[in-house]
Tab-separated table of C-alpha atoms in Angstrom:
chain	number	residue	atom	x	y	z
A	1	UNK	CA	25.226	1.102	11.191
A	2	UNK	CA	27.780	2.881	13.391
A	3	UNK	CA	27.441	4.714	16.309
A	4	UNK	CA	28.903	5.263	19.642
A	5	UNK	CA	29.494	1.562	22.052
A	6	UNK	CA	28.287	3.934	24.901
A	7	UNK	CA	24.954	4.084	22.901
A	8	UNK	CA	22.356	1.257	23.626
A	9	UNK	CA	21.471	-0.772	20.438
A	10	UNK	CA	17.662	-1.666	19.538
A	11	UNK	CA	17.800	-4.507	17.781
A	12	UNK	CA	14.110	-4.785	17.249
A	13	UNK	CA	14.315	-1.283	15.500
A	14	UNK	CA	16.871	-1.863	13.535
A	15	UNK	CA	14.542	-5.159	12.716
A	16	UNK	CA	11.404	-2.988	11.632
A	17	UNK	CA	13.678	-0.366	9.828
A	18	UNK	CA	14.861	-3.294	7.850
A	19	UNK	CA	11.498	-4.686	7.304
A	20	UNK	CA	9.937	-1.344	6.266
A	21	UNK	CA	13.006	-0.571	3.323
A	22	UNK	CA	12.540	-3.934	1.934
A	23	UNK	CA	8.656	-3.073	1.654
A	24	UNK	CA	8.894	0.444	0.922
A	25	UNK	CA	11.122	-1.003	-1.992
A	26	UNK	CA	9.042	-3.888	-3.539
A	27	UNK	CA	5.393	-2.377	-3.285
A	28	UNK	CA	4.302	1.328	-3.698
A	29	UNK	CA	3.748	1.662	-0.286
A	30	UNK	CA	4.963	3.995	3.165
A	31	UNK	CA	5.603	2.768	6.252
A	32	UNK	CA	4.080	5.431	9.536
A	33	UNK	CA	5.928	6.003	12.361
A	34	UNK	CA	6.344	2.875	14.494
A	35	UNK	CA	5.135	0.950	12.287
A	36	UNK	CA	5.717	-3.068	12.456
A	37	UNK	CA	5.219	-5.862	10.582
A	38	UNK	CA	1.372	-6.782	9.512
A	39	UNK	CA	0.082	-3.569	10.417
A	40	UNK	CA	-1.580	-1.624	7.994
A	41	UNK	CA	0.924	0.493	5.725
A	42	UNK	CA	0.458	4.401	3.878
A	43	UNK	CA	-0.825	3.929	0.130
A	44	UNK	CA	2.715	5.481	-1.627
A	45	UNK	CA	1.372	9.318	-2.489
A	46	UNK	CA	2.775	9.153	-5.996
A	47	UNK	CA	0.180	6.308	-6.708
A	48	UNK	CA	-3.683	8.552	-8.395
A	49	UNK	CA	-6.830	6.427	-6.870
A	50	UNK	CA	-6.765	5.010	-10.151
A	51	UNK	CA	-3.185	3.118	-9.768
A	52	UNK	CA	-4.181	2.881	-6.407
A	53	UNK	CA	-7.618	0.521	-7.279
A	54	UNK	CA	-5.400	-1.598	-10.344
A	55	UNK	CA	-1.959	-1.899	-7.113
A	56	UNK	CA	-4.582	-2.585	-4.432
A	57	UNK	CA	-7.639	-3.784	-5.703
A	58	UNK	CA	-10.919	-1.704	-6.079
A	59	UNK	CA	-11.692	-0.778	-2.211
A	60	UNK	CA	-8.476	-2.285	-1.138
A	61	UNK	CA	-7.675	0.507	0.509
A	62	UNK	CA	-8.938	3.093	2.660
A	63	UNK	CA	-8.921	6.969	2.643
A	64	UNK	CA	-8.227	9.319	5.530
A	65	UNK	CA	-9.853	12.477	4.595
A	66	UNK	CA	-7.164	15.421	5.795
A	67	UNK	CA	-8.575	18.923	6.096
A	68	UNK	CA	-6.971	20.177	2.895
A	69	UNK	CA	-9.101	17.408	0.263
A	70	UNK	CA	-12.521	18.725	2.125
A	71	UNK	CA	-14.664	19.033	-0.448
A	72	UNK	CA	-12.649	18.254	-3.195
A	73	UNK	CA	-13.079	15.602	-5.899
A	74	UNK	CA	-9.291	14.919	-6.819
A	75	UNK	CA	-7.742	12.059	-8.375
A	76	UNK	CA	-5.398	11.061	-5.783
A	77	UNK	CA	-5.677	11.414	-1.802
A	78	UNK	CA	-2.898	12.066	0.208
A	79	UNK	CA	-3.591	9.746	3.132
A	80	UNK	CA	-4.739	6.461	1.911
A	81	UNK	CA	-3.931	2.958	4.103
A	82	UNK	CA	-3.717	-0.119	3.053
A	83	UNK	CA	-2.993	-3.876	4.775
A	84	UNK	CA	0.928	-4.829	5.145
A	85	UNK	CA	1.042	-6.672	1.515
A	86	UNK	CA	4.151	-8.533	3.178
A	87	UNK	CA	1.593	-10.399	5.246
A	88	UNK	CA	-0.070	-13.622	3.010
């Protein structure tokens, strides 16, 4: 990373930002905005229910119901959370 010296560094971002692309990169998952390590994580949106249940485990996940899925039955939900699989 480079940027100005008259810029202040965070190392504990840069920390999370690490944390989150080595997730991100190993497990179908999203990280949310200020995310850290342990909390819960964004099931990745590419993922139906289906891979969803067989990645997480049936109910291993949970689904934030977004006014546009009202209603619907689809096969995949946009907003879906899941524990930090990092975490044992």
């Amino acid at each position: 990373m480079a940027y100005p010296a008259s810029t202040g560094r965070n190392f504990d971002e840069i920390l999370r930002v690490i944390d989150s692309l080595q997730l991100t990169a190993e497990k179908s998952t999203a990280t949310p905005a200020d995310w850290k390590r342990g909390e819960d994580v964004i099931v990745n949106f590419p993922l139906t229910d289906a891979m969803a249940d067989e990645t997480f485990g049936r109910g291993g996940y949970r689904i934030v119901e977004v006014p546009s899925e009202k209603g619907k039955d689809i096969p995949k939900h946009y907003l879906r959370y899941t524990k930090d699989p990092s975490v044992a």
